[in-house]
Coordinates of C-alpha atoms in Angstrom, one line a residue:
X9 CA 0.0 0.0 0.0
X10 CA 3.1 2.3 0.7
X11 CA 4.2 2.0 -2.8
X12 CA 0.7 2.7 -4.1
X13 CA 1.0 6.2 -2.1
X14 CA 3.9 7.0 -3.0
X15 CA 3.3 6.8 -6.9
X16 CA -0.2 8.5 -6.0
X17 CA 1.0 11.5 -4.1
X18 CA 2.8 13.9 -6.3
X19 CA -0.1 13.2 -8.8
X20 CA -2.7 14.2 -6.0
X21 CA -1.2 17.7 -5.7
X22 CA -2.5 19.1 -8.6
X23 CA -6.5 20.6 -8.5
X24 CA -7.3 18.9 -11.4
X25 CA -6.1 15.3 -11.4
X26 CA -7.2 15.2 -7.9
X27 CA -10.6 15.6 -8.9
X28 CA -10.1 13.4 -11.9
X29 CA -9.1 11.0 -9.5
X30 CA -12.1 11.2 -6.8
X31 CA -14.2 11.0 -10.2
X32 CA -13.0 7.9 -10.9
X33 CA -13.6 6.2 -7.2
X34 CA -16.6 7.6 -7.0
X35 CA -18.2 6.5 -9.8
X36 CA -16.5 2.9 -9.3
X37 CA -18.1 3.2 -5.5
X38 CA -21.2 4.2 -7.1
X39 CA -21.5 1.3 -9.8
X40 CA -20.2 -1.6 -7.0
X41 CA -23.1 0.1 -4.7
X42 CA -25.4 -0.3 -7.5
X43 CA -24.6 -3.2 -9.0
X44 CA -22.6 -5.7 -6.3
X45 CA -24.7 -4.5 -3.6
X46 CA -21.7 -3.2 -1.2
X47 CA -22.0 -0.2 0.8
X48 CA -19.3 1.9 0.5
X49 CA -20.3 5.3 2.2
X50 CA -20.0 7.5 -0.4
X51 CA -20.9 10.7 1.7
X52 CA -17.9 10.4 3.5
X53 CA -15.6 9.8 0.0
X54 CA -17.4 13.3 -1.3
X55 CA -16.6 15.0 2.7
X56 CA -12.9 13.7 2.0
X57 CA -12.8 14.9 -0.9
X58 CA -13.8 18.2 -0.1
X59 CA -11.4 18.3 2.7
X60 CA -8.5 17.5 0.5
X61 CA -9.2 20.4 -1.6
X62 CA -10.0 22.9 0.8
X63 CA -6.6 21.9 2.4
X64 CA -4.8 22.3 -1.1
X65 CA -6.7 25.7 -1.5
X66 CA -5.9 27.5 1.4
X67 CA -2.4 26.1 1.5
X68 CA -2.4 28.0 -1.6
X69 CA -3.7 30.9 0.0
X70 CA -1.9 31.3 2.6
X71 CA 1.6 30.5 0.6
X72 CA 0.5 33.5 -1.7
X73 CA -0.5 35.9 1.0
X74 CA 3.1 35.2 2.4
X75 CA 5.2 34.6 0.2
X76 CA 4.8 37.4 -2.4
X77 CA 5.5 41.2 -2.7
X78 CA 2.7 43.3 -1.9
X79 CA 0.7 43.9 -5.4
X80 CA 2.4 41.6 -7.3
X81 CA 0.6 38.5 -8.3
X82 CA 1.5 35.6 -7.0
X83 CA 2.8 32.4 -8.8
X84 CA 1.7 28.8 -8.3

């Protein structure tokens, strides 16, 4: 599972394939609900989700704010 991470991390970093990526398990959660009859709680896969984000998003923020001259804009 390490390894797994560890390929999956620096990929997770950017806005965009993370939400490709939470796409992806969610709609495979979704279809295995549907169709297999598990119960993967899919509630608390949208909550992480959104936690993830916000996290990336005001680490963004914050880095910005603090990290660049005053009325210049700031780089990601």
């Amino acid at each position: 599972m390490k390894k797994i991470w560890e390929k999956i991390k620096p990929w997770l970093i950017d806005l965009i394939s993370c939400t490709a990526f939470f796409i992806v398990i969610y709609l495979v959660a979704w279809t295995f609900n549907g169709i297999k009859g598990t119960h993967f709680d899919l509630s608390n896969l949208s909550n992480f989700y959104l936690m993830i984000v916000g996290k990336q998003t005001a680490q963004h923020g914050i880095d910005s704010i603090f990290n660049s001259p005053k009325g210049q804009q700031p780089t990601k």
